[in-house]
Every structure is written in C-alpha cells, then in structure tokens.
Amino acid sequence: MPAESLTIAARPNWRWRPLADVLRPHALVTGAAQGIGRAVAERLAVLGWHVIAADRDSEALGWASGRDDVTATMLDITDAKAVARVLDAFPGPDIVVNCAGIAAQLLPLKQIDRRAFEQMLRINTGGTLVVAREAARRMQGGAIINIASRGYLGGAGAAHYVVSKAAVVGMTRAMAVELRWRGISVNAVAPGMVETRMIADFTPQMRERLTSLEPSGAALSPDVIAEAVAYLASPAGRSLNGQVLLVDGGKSLGVFPC
Amino acid sequence: MLTVIAAPESLTATIGTAVHDLCGAGLADPAALVDAMPHTARAGLAALGDDDLEAGLIQPLAALGETLSGLVPGHRRIVLIGTTEGLGHWDASLAAGFAAGATGLMRSVALEFMREGVTVNMVALDPTDDRRAMAAAHLAAALLQTDGVSGQVIACDGGNNLRMVQARQRA
C-alpha cells in the first residue's frame, strides 16, 4: 500500500497509544477543566468514551492526570491551528462538546463597550464555530453538542453574553441542517443557573437574589447538564437535530416568583 | 422623528423611506429603524475562514450592540429589520448566528429598558425574497406607533418560516 494512502498520514500529530484505547469512540470536550465541561468529560468517560479534555487552563486539568480514559490537553478554542493540531492527534472525533466559554459580569447595556461585545463573541461564539468547523472537517458521523445558555432567550443586564449565546443557537440550527447528511447531528443544551465557578464569583447578595428566582430555589448541578449532553451523544439522542434542550428547571416558562 | 440606521440603497433604507411616508408626523416618540440583516455570502461550514467569522459575525453583532446602546433610552420605539435565518439554513452558519444573535440582543434591550417605556422589536424577512418591503414597512410602522408590543420577532415572509416546503433533494 502506498504510504500516501494511509489515513495516518493526514494525522501528523498522531501519538502511539494502546489499541484498545484507540478503538474506543473519542469525544472532544472543551472547557473541561471545571464546571459543566468537567462534569461532561467525566460522565462521557464513565460511559465508555475516550475523552479528550481540553482547556486553556492546563493546570486545572489536573483532575484528569493518571486516567487512561481521559487525555488532558491545553487548548485555546479561538486558535484554529491549535484546534486542528489537537484533533489530528486523535482518532475521530465521534462527539464534540463545546463547553468552553466565558461568563459575563452583569452589566447594564450602557456599560458594555464595543470591545466587551467583541471579546464575548470571539470566545463564546467564534470559538464554538472554530471547534465545530475543524471537527466537522474530520468527523465521519457523530454529534456536535454546543453549550448555549437559557440566556439566549434574552435577559436584562448581560446583553453581550446573551448575544453570544443566541448566536450559538442560530449557528447550531444552521450546522444541523448542513451536517445531517454526513451523519452528524448538531444540538444545543441551554442550561439555566448552574453551580459553577462562574456564579461562585458573584457576591452573596447577588447569588441569593439569583437563586431565589430559580423554580427550585437552587442552582442546578453540573452533573444534570452532563446527563443531558450524554443523552444527545447517545444513539437515541442523535435522532434529535437542530434542537435546543433547555435544562433550567422550567425557569424559561417565566411564571415563577420574581 | 424617525432615525434610520442603514446603508444607502439597502433594503432597510428602502423600508425606512416607506415607513417615513406611512408615519408622516404620526410618530409620538423618537423612533429608530435599524438594519439587522446579515451581510454575508453563503458558505458551507467547512469553507468558512477565520476572516469570514470576524467580518460576518463578530464585528457586525458587536456593531449592532453598540448601535442599540447609543439609541436607548432616547429612542423609545425601535424596530430592527432582520431575517428569519436564525431558524437555520443551508450553508448559512454565519447568517444564522448573526440573525439569532440579533434577536437575543433585541430581547435583552427590550427587557432592560422596558421600565423606561422603550419598546424594541424585529421585523424578520426571508432573505431570499425581496418582494415584501412594503409589507415590512407597514409592520414596522405599526410597531413604531404602539407601546403595546416589545421583544417580539414578527416574521414577514408569507409563512415561509413554517418551512414545510424547503427540503432540499439529497445530492
């Protein structure tokens, strides 16, 4: 067989790994150092995936060290070449979960300048598109799951965050239309308030006010979001396409005490 | 007073002229009509470059945010002229992202400024059908003259957003 016909030739960063490991389906999870991303990575690993846990903060990926079902890798999702390098080092991927993103400080619109809009869009929206694009170029079926936010429906006090997540939802629908013929489903999960470092940074007063608006009176566990992602990654879940799974305890219905 | 924020010769500018004619001096509050249509060529996801992403999504959405921030609360009636592409379409990841982002932005501004009596809505056209400028102008004029509707996307596409006839033959 001529060398150029080997698939491995297209994977310049391929690393030799045990056959059993290579044969497992691979899932790329971005933003996997903590919060929802980490919960998703751990859940998929438990379900038998080999998880490529990627994050900009490589030190915070320490939880994955020593595990043979998770490979931790540093990744800036806005760097297309870096994303390509990571993807080329592994088989697949079969599943991509776009968790990486930044949260917004709650700010009135008048205090959000052009740069803040750009930064939020470049990371939350642009980063999601870059990872999806690079993955789609390599995937032969599977699923892309984008983590949006209940905020995509609109919310006062964080317009730059809302616009970035609403754009993710729109892109999800377009990708779903475009990629389905290649056996790739694309869906979004829109979590409500989740117990992550993002909200841990709020003042106690702000935290109390926000949790009091939740239907259950508490923030959701990241594990709940991970379960929703695991469903969308499952064979049954892949029959969904272009959907936004609101995982917010019903807050989006808008009729709870506020 | 009606402020139209759109490039000359654009569809939104045309609609703005029509809205001006329809409303005349009838606008009780300072009002604005804002172009929120994606200006990006159709391209498959895999073919999109990083420059396309910046020029077709990030910069236009950031600019729209900046524009709306500059309009409120002085302009109490705002209508965006957008598209239905946020529903998702072939080879339109950027356009869909822009359209959905604009919708989220419109709702956020509507929510944030509702206590100050500001209303913000969107008239969403089918980008492949330019026959509905006058219908869009009538809708926009109505939205600019009422305080009873805010945060809404009104599709002005003859029902195409119901999408039962848009399946594409498998290549």
CSV table of C-alpha atoms in Angstrom, one decimal:
chain,number,residue,atom,x,y,z
A,1,MET,CA,0.0,0.0,0.0
A,2,PRO,CA,1.5,3.4,-0.9
A,3,ALA,CA,2.3,5.4,2.1
A,4,GLU,CA,0.2,8.4,1.0
A,5,SER,CA,-2.9,6.3,1.1
A,6,LEU,CA,-2.6,5.7,4.8
A,7,THR,CA,-5.1,7.6,6.8
A,8,ILE,CA,-2.4,8.1,9.4
A,9,ALA,CA,-0.6,10.4,7.0
A,10,ALA,CA,-3.3,13.0,7.5
A,11,ARG,CA,-2.7,13.0,11.2
A,12,PRO,CA,0.7,14.4,11.7
A,13,ASN,CA,0.4,14.7,15.5
A,14,TRP,CA,-0.7,11.1,16.0
A,15,ARG,CA,0.7,9.5,19.1
A,16,TRP,CA,1.1,5.8,19.6
A,17,ARG,CA,-1.4,4.5,22.1
A,18,PRO,CA,-2.8,1.1,23.1
A,19,LEU,CA,-5.1,-0.4,20.5
A,20,ALA,CA,-7.9,-0.8,23.0
A,21,ASP,CA,-7.7,2.9,23.7
A,22,VAL,CA,-7.7,3.9,20.0
A,23,LEU,CA,-10.7,1.7,19.3
A,24,ARG,CA,-12.8,3.5,21.9
A,25,PRO,CA,-15.1,6.2,20.5
A,26,HIS,CA,-13.5,9.6,21.1
A,27,ALA,CA,-15.1,12.7,22.5
A,28,LEU,CA,-13.6,16.1,22.5
A,29,VAL,CA,-14.8,18.3,25.4
A,30,THR,CA,-13.7,21.9,25.5
A,31,GLY,CA,-13.7,23.9,28.7
A,32,ALA,CA,-13.2,20.6,30.5
A,33,ALA,CA,-11.1,22.0,33.4
A,34,GLN,CA,-14.1,22.7,35.6
A,35,GLY,CA,-17.8,23.2,35.9
A,36,ILE,CA,-20.1,21.8,33.1
A,37,GLY,CA,-17.1,20.9,30.9
A,38,ARG,CA,-15.5,18.7,33.6
A,39,ALA,CA,-18.8,17.1,34.5
A,40,VAL,CA,-19.5,16.3,30.9
A,41,ALA,CA,-16.0,14.9,30.4
A,42,GLU,CA,-16.2,12.7,33.5
A,43,ARG,CA,-19.7,11.5,32.5
A,44,LEU,CA,-18.7,10.5,29.0
A,45,ALA,CA,-15.6,8.7,30.3
A,46,VAL,CA,-17.8,6.7,32.6
A,47,LEU,CA,-20.0,5.8,29.6
A,48,GLY,CA,-17.0,4.3,27.8
A,49,TRP,CA,-15.8,7.2,25.7
A,50,HIS,CA,-12.2,8.2,25.5
A,51,VAL,CA,-12.4,11.8,26.4
A,52,ILE,CA,-10.0,14.5,25.1
A,53,ALA,CA,-10.4,17.0,27.9
A,54,ALA,CA,-9.3,20.4,26.5
A,55,ASP,CA,-9.0,23.7,28.3
A,56,ARG,CA,-7.0,26.9,28.1
A,57,ASP,CA,-6.0,26.3,31.8
A,58,SER,CA,-3.9,23.2,31.6
A,59,GLU,CA,-3.1,23.2,35.4
A,60,ALA,CA,-6.8,23.0,36.2
A,61,LEU,CA,-7.0,19.8,34.1
A,62,GLY,CA,-5.0,18.0,36.8
A,63,TRP,CA,-8.1,16.1,37.7
A,64,ALA,CA,-7.6,14.0,34.5
A,65,SER,CA,-4.0,13.0,35.3
A,66,GLY,CA,-3.3,9.3,35.6
A,67,ARG,CA,-6.5,8.3,33.9
A,68,ASP,CA,-6.4,6.1,30.9
A,69,ASP,CA,-9.9,7.1,29.7
A,70,VAL,CA,-9.2,10.9,29.6
A,71,THR,CA,-6.4,12.7,27.8
A,72,ALA,CA,-5.9,16.3,29.0
A,73,THR,CA,-4.7,18.9,26.6
A,74,MET,CA,-4.2,22.6,26.6
A,75,LEU,CA,-6.3,24.4,24.0
A,76,ASP,CA,-7.3,27.9,23.1
A,77,ILE,CA,-10.5,27.5,21.1
A,78,THR,CA,-10.0,30.7,19.3
A,79,ASP,CA,-6.8,29.4,17.7
A,80,ALA,CA,-7.9,27.4,14.7
A,81,LYS,CA,-4.5,25.9,14.2
A,82,ALA,CA,-4.3,24.7,17.8
A,83,VAL,CA,-7.7,23.1,17.5
A,84,ALA,CA,-6.6,21.3,14.3
A,85,ARG,CA,-3.5,20.1,16.0
A,86,VAL,CA,-5.4,18.6,18.9
A,87,LEU,CA,-7.9,16.9,16.6
A,88,ASP,CA,-5.2,15.5,14.4
A,89,ALA,CA,-3.6,13.8,17.4
A,90,PHE,CA,-6.6,11.5,18.0
A,91,PRO,CA,-9.0,9.4,16.0
A,92,GLY,CA,-12.4,10.8,15.2
A,93,PRO,CA,-13.7,12.6,17.0
A,94,ASP,CA,-17.1,10.9,17.2
A,95,ILE,CA,-18.5,13.5,19.6
A,96,VAL,CA,-17.6,17.1,20.2
A,97,VAL,CA,-19.0,19.1,23.2
A,98,ASN,CA,-18.4,22.8,23.0
A,99,CYS,CA,-18.4,23.8,26.7
A,100,ALA,CA,-15.6,26.4,26.6
A,101,GLY,CA,-16.7,30.0,27.1
A,102,ILE,CA,-16.7,33.0,29.4
A,103,ALA,CA,-19.4,34.3,31.6
A,104,ALA,CA,-20.4,37.9,31.8
A,105,GLN,CA,-20.2,40.2,34.6
A,106,LEU,CA,-23.7,41.6,35.0
A,107,LEU,CA,-23.6,45.0,33.4
A,108,PRO,CA,-26.2,47.4,32.1
A,109,LEU,CA,-26.1,47.9,28.3
A,110,LYS,CA,-24.7,51.4,28.6
A,111,GLN,CA,-21.5,50.0,30.3
A,112,ILE,CA,-20.9,47.3,27.7
A,113,ASP,CA,-18.5,48.8,25.2
A,114,ARG,CA,-17.7,47.5,21.7
A,115,ARG,CA,-14.6,45.7,23.0
A,116,ALA,CA,-16.6,43.7,25.5
A,117,PHE,CA,-19.1,42.7,22.8
A,118,GLU,CA,-16.2,41.6,20.6
A,119,GLN,CA,-14.4,39.6,23.3
A,120,MET,CA,-17.6,37.8,24.3
A,121,LEU,CA,-18.5,37.0,20.7
A,122,ARG,CA,-14.9,35.9,19.8
A,123,ILE,CA,-14.7,33.4,22.6
A,124,ASN,CA,-18.3,32.1,23.1
A,125,THR,CA,-19.5,32.2,19.5
A,126,GLY,CA,-16.4,32.3,17.4
A,127,GLY,CA,-14.6,29.6,19.5
A,128,THR,CA,-17.6,27.4,19.2
A,129,LEU,CA,-17.7,27.8,15.4
A,130,VAL,CA,-14.0,27.2,15.1
A,131,VAL,CA,-14.1,23.9,17.0
A,132,ALA,CA,-17.2,22.8,15.2
A,133,ARG,CA,-15.7,23.6,11.8
A,134,GLU,CA,-12.4,21.9,12.5
A,135,ALA,CA,-14.2,18.9,13.9
A,136,ALA,CA,-16.7,18.7,11.1
A,137,ARG,CA,-13.8,18.6,8.6
A,138,ARG,CA,-12.6,15.4,10.3
A,139,MET,CA,-15.8,13.7,11.5
A,140,GLN,CA,-17.5,10.8,9.7
A,141,GLY,CA,-20.8,10.9,11.6
A,142,GLY,CA,-21.4,11.5,15.3
A,143,ALA,CA,-22.7,14.5,17.2
A,144,ILE,CA,-21.7,18.1,18.0
A,145,ILE,CA,-23.2,19.5,21.1
A,146,ASN,CA,-23.0,23.2,21.8
A,147,ILE,CA,-23.5,24.5,25.3
A,148,ALA,CA,-25.5,27.7,25.0
A,149,SER,CA,-27.5,29.2,27.9
A,150,ARG,CA,-31.0,29.9,28.9
A,151,GLY,CA,-29.9,33.5,28.4
A,152,TYR,CA,-30.2,33.1,24.7
A,153,LEU,CA,-33.9,33.9,25.1
A,154,GLY,CA,-32.9,37.4,26.3
A,155,GLY,CA,-32.1,38.9,29.6
A,156,ALA,CA,-31.5,42.3,31.1
A,157,GLY,CA,-28.1,43.1,32.3
A,158,ALA,CA,-25.8,41.0,30.2
A,159,ALA,CA,-26.5,41.8,26.5
A,160,HIS,CA,-23.1,40.8,25.3
A,161,TYR,CA,-23.4,37.4,26.9
A,162,VAL,CA,-26.9,36.9,25.6
A,163,VAL,CA,-26.0,37.9,22.0
A,164,SER,CA,-23.0,35.4,22.1
A,165,LYS,CA,-25.2,32.5,23.3
A,166,ALA,CA,-28.1,33.4,21.0
A,167,ALA,CA,-25.7,33.3,18.1
A,168,VAL,CA,-24.5,29.9,19.2
A,169,VAL,CA,-28.2,28.7,19.0
A,170,GLY,CA,-28.6,30.1,15.5
A,171,MET,CA,-25.3,28.5,14.3
A,172,THR,CA,-26.4,25.2,15.8
A,173,ARG,CA,-29.5,25.2,13.7
A,174,ALA,CA,-27.6,26.0,10.5
A,175,MET,CA,-25.0,23.4,11.2
A,176,ALA,CA,-27.7,20.9,11.9
A,177,VAL,CA,-29.2,21.5,8.5
A,178,GLU,CA,-25.9,21.3,6.8
A,179,LEU,CA,-24.2,18.4,8.5
A,180,ARG,CA,-27.0,15.9,8.9
A,181,TRP,CA,-26.4,14.4,5.5
A,182,ARG,CA,-23.0,13.4,6.8
A,183,GLY,CA,-24.5,11.6,9.7
A,184,ILE,CA,-23.6,14.4,12.2
A,185,SER,CA,-26.3,15.7,14.5
A,186,VAL,CA,-25.9,19.2,16.0
A,187,ASN,CA,-27.8,20.2,19.0
A,188,ALA,CA,-27.5,22.7,21.8
A,189,VAL,CA,-28.0,22.5,25.5
A,190,ALA,CA,-29.2,25.7,27.2
A,191,PRO,CA,-28.6,25.4,30.9
A,192,GLY,CA,-30.2,27.7,33.5
A,193,MET,CA,-28.3,28.7,36.6
A,194,VAL,CA,-25.6,26.1,37.3
A,195,GLU,CA,-23.4,25.7,40.3
A,196,THR,CA,-20.1,26.6,38.7
A,197,ARG,CA,-17.2,28.9,39.4
A,198,MET,CA,-18.9,31.5,37.2
A,199,ILE,CA,-21.6,32.1,39.8
A,200,ALA,CA,-19.3,31.4,42.7
A,201,ASP,CA,-17.7,34.7,41.8
A,202,PHE,CA,-21.0,36.6,42.4
A,203,THR,CA,-21.5,38.5,45.7
A,204,PRO,CA,-23.5,36.6,48.3
A,205,GLN,CA,-26.4,39.1,47.8
A,206,MET,CA,-26.4,38.6,44.1
A,207,ARG,CA,-26.2,34.9,44.4
A,208,GLU,CA,-29.1,34.8,46.8
A,209,ARG,CA,-31.2,37.0,44.6
A,210,LEU,CA,-30.5,34.9,41.5
A,211,THR,CA,-31.1,31.5,43.2
A,212,SER,CA,-34.3,32.8,44.7
A,213,LEU,CA,-35.5,33.3,41.1
A,214,GLU,CA,-34.9,29.7,40.2
A,215,PRO,CA,-38.0,27.4,40.2
A,216,SER,CA,-36.4,25.1,42.7
A,217,GLY,CA,-34.7,27.8,44.7
A,218,ALA,CA,-31.3,26.5,43.9
A,219,ALA,CA,-28.8,26.4,41.1
A,220,LEU,CA,-28.5,23.1,39.1
A,221,SER,CA,-25.7,20.7,39.5
A,222,PRO,CA,-23.3,20.5,36.5
A,223,ASP,CA,-24.0,16.7,36.6
A,224,VAL,CA,-27.5,17.5,35.4
A,225,ILE,CA,-26.2,19.2,32.3
A,226,ALA,CA,-23.8,16.4,31.8
A,227,GLU,CA,-26.7,13.9,31.7
A,228,ALA,CA,-28.4,16.0,29.0
A,229,VAL,CA,-25.2,16.0,27.0
A,230,ALA,CA,-24.8,12.3,27.4
A,231,TYR,CA,-28.3,11.7,26.1
A,232,LEU,CA,-27.6,13.8,23.0
A,233,ALA,CA,-24.4,11.9,22.5
A,234,SER,CA,-26.2,8.6,22.7
A,235,PRO,CA,-27.5,6.7,19.7
A,236,ALA,CA,-31.1,7.7,20.7
A,237,GLY,CA,-30.2,11.3,21.3
A,238,ARG,CA,-28.6,11.6,17.8
A,239,SER,CA,-32.1,11.4,16.3
A,240,LEU,CA,-32.5,14.9,17.7
A,241,ASN,CA,-31.1,17.6,15.3
A,242,GLY,CA,-31.0,21.3,15.5
A,243,GLN,CA,-32.7,21.4,18.8
A,244,VAL,CA,-32.1,23.5,21.9
A,245,LEU,CA,-32.6,21.4,25.1
A,246,LEU,CA,-33.4,23.9,27.8
A,247,VAL,CA,-32.2,22.4,31.1
A,248,ASP,CA,-33.4,25.1,33.5
A,249,GLY,CA,-36.0,23.5,35.8
A,250,GLY,CA,-38.7,25.4,33.8
A,251,LYS,CA,-37.4,28.9,34.6
A,252,SER,CA,-37.8,29.8,30.9
A,253,LEU,CA,-41.5,29.4,31.3
A,254,GLY,CA,-41.2,32.7,33.1
A,255,VAL,CA,-44.0,32.4,35.6
A,256,PHE,CA,-42.1,31.6,38.8
A,257,PRO,CA,-41.8,34.2,41.6
A,258,CYS,CA,-39.6,37.1,40.6
B,1,MET,CA,-38.8,61.8,14.4
B,2,LEU,CA,-37.6,58.7,12.7
B,3,THR,CA,-33.9,57.8,12.7
B,4,VAL,CA,-32.9,55.2,10.0
B,5,ILE,CA,-29.7,53.4,10.6
B,6,ALA,CA,-28.9,51.5,7.3
B,7,ALA,CA,-26.6,51.7,4.4
B,8,PRO,CA,-27.9,53.8,1.5
B,9,GLU,CA,-29.6,51.7,-1.1
B,10,SER,CA,-30.1,48.8,1.3
B,11,LEU,CA,-33.4,47.1,1.8
B,12,THR,CA,-33.7,48.5,5.2
B,13,ALA,CA,-33.1,52.0,3.8
B,14,THR,CA,-35.9,51.4,1.3
B,15,ILE,CA,-38.2,50.2,4.1
B,16,GLY,CA,-37.2,53.3,6.2
B,17,THR,CA,-38.3,55.6,3.4
B,18,ALA,CA,-41.6,53.8,3.2
B,19,VAL,CA,-42.1,53.9,7.0
B,20,HIS,CA,-41.4,57.6,6.9
B,21,ASP,CA,-44.1,58.1,4.3
B,22,LEU,CA,-46.5,55.9,6.2
B,23,CYS,CA,-46.0,57.5,9.6
B,24,GLY,CA,-45.5,61.1,8.5
B,25,ALA,CA,-45.8,63.2,11.6
B,26,GLY,CA,-47.6,60.5,13.4
B,27,LEU,CA,-44.7,59.3,15.5
B,28,ALA,CA,-45.4,60.5,19.0
B,29,ASP,CA,-42.0,59.3,20.3
B,30,PRO,CA,-38.5,59.4,18.9
B,31,ALA,CA,-38.1,56.2,16.9
B,32,ALA,CA,-35.5,54.3,15.1
B,33,LEU,CA,-35.4,51.7,12.3
B,34,VAL,CA,-32.1,49.7,12.4
B,35,ASP,CA,-30.6,47.4,9.8
B,36,ALA,CA,-30.1,44.0,11.4
B,37,MET,CA,-29.7,41.9,8.3
B,38,PRO,CA,-26.8,39.6,7.9
B,39,HIS,CA,-24.4,40.7,5.1
B,40,THR,CA,-22.6,37.6,4.5
B,41,ALA,CA,-22.3,35.3,1.5
B,42,ARG,CA,-23.5,31.7,1.8
B,43,ALA,CA,-20.7,29.3,2.5
B,44,GLY,CA,-20.5,25.8,3.9
B,45,LEU,CA,-19.2,25.4,7.5
B,46,ALA,CA,-16.0,23.7,6.4
B,47,ALA,CA,-15.2,26.5,3.9
B,48,LEU,CA,-15.5,29.4,6.4
B,49,GLY,CA,-12.3,31.1,7.2
B,50,ASP,CA,-11.4,33.0,10.4
B,51,ASP,CA,-11.7,36.3,8.5
B,52,ASP,CA,-15.2,35.4,7.4
B,53,LEU,CA,-16.1,34.7,11.1
B,54,GLU,CA,-14.7,38.1,12.1
B,55,ALA,CA,-16.3,40.1,9.3
B,56,GLY,CA,-19.6,38.2,9.0
B,57,LEU,CA,-20.4,37.6,12.6
B,58,ILE,CA,-18.3,39.1,15.4
B,59,GLN,CA,-17.9,42.7,14.0
B,60,PRO,CA,-21.5,43.1,12.8
B,61,LEU,CA,-23.0,41.9,16.0
B,62,ALA,CA,-20.7,44.0,18.1
B,63,ALA,CA,-21.6,47.0,16.0
B,64,LEU,CA,-25.3,46.3,16.4
B,65,GLY,CA,-24.9,46.1,20.1
B,66,GLU,CA,-23.0,49.4,20.1
B,67,THR,CA,-25.7,51.0,17.9
B,68,LEU,CA,-28.6,49.9,20.1
B,69,SER,CA,-26.7,51.1,23.2
B,70,GLY,CA,-26.5,54.5,21.6
B,71,LEU,CA,-30.2,54.7,20.7
B,72,VAL,CA,-31.7,53.9,24.1
B,73,PRO,CA,-33.3,55.3,26.1
B,74,GLY,CA,-33.7,58.4,23.9
B,75,HIS,CA,-35.4,56.5,21.1
B,76,ARG,CA,-38.4,55.0,22.7
B,77,ARG,CA,-39.6,52.9,19.7
B,78,ILE,CA,-37.1,50.8,18.0
B,79,VAL,CA,-37.6,48.3,15.2
B,80,LEU,CA,-34.8,46.1,13.8
B,81,ILE,CA,-35.1,44.9,10.2
B,82,GLY,CA,-33.7,41.4,10.3
B,83,THR,CA,-34.1,38.0,8.8
B,84,THR,CA,-35.6,34.6,9.6
B,85,GLU,CA,-32.2,32.9,9.1
B,86,GLY,CA,-31.8,32.3,12.8
B,87,LEU,CA,-34.0,29.3,12.2
B,88,GLY,CA,-31.1,27.7,10.4
B,89,HIS,CA,-30.4,27.3,6.7
B,90,TRP,CA,-28.1,25.6,4.3
B,91,ASP,CA,-24.6,27.0,4.2
B,92,ALA,CA,-25.6,29.8,6.5
B,93,SER,CA,-23.9,29.3,9.8
B,94,LEU,CA,-22.7,32.9,10.0
B,95,ALA,CA,-26.0,34.4,8.8
B,96,ALA,CA,-27.9,32.2,11.3
B,97,GLY,CA,-25.6,33.1,14.1
B,98,PHE,CA,-26.0,36.8,13.3
B,99,ALA,CA,-29.8,36.6,13.0
B,100,ALA,CA,-30.2,34.7,16.2
B,101,GLY,CA,-27.7,36.9,18.0
B,102,ALA,CA,-29.6,40.0,16.8
B,103,THR,CA,-32.8,38.5,18.1
B,104,GLY,CA,-31.2,37.8,21.5
B,105,LEU,CA,-29.8,41.3,21.6
B,106,MET,CA,-33.2,42.8,20.7
B,107,ARG,CA,-34.9,40.9,23.5
B,108,SER,CA,-32.3,41.9,26.0
B,109,VAL,CA,-32.5,45.6,25.2
B,110,ALA,CA,-36.3,45.3,25.3
B,111,LEU,CA,-36.2,43.7,28.8
B,112,GLU,CA,-33.6,46.1,30.2
B,113,PHE,CA,-35.3,49.3,29.1
B,114,MET,CA,-39.0,48.3,29.4
B,115,ARG,CA,-39.3,50.2,32.7
B,116,GLU,CA,-38.3,53.3,30.9
B,117,GLY,CA,-41.1,52.9,28.3
B,118,VAL,CA,-38.8,51.7,25.5
B,119,THR,CA,-40.1,49.1,23.1
B,120,VAL,CA,-37.8,47.1,20.8
B,121,ASN,CA,-39.0,44.6,18.1
B,122,MET,CA,-37.8,43.0,15.0
B,123,VAL,CA,-39.4,42.5,11.6
B,124,ALA,CA,-37.8,39.4,10.1
B,125,LEU,CA,-37.7,39.0,6.3
B,126,ASP,CA,-36.9,35.9,4.2
B,127,PRO,CA,-33.5,36.9,2.8
B,128,THR,CA,-34.3,35.1,-0.4
B,129,ASP,CA,-37.5,37.0,-1.1
B,130,ASP,CA,-37.2,40.8,-1.6
B,131,ARG,CA,-40.9,41.3,-2.6
B,132,ARG,CA,-42.1,42.2,0.9
B,133,ALA,CA,-40.5,45.6,1.5
B,134,MET,CA,-43.9,47.3,1.7
B,135,ALA,CA,-45.4,44.7,4.0
B,136,ALA,CA,-42.4,45.0,6.2
B,137,ALA,CA,-42.7,48.8,6.2
B,138,HIS,CA,-46.4,48.5,7.3
B,139,LEU,CA,-45.4,46.2,10.1
B,140,ALA,CA,-42.6,48.4,11.2
B,141,ALA,CA,-44.7,51.5,11.1
B,142,ALA,CA,-47.3,49.8,13.3
B,143,LEU,CA,-44.7,48.7,15.8
B,144,LEU,CA,-43.2,52.2,15.9
B,145,GLN,CA,-46.6,53.6,16.9
B,146,THR,CA,-47.5,51.4,19.7
B,147,ASP,CA,-46.2,50.8,23.2
B,148,GLY,CA,-48.1,47.5,23.5
B,149,VAL,CA,-45.6,45.2,21.7
B,150,SER,CA,-42.0,44.7,22.8
B,151,GLY,CA,-39.3,42.0,22.5
B,152,GLN,CA,-41.1,40.3,19.5
B,153,VAL,CA,-39.9,38.9,16.2
B,154,ILE,CA,-42.6,39.3,13.5
B,155,ALA,CA,-41.8,37.2,10.5
B,156,CYS,CA,-42.7,38.9,7.3
B,157,ASP,CA,-42.2,36.1,4.8
B,158,GLY,CA,-45.6,34.9,3.7
B,159,GLY,CA,-45.3,32.0,6.1
B,160,ASN,CA,-42.1,30.6,4.7
B,161,ASN,CA,-40.7,30.2,8.2
B,162,LEU,CA,-43.1,27.3,8.6
B,163,ARG,CA,-40.6,25.6,6.3
B,164,MET,CA,-42.7,22.6,5.1
B,165,VAL,CA,-41.6,23.1,1.5
B,166,GLN,CA,-37.9,23.8,1.8
B,167,ALA,CA,-36.4,20.3,2.0
B,168,ARG,CA,-33.5,20.0,-0.4
B,169,GLN,CA,-33.1,17.0,-2.6
B,170,ARG,CA,-30.2,14.8,-1.5
B,171,ALA,CA,-27.3,15.4,-3.8
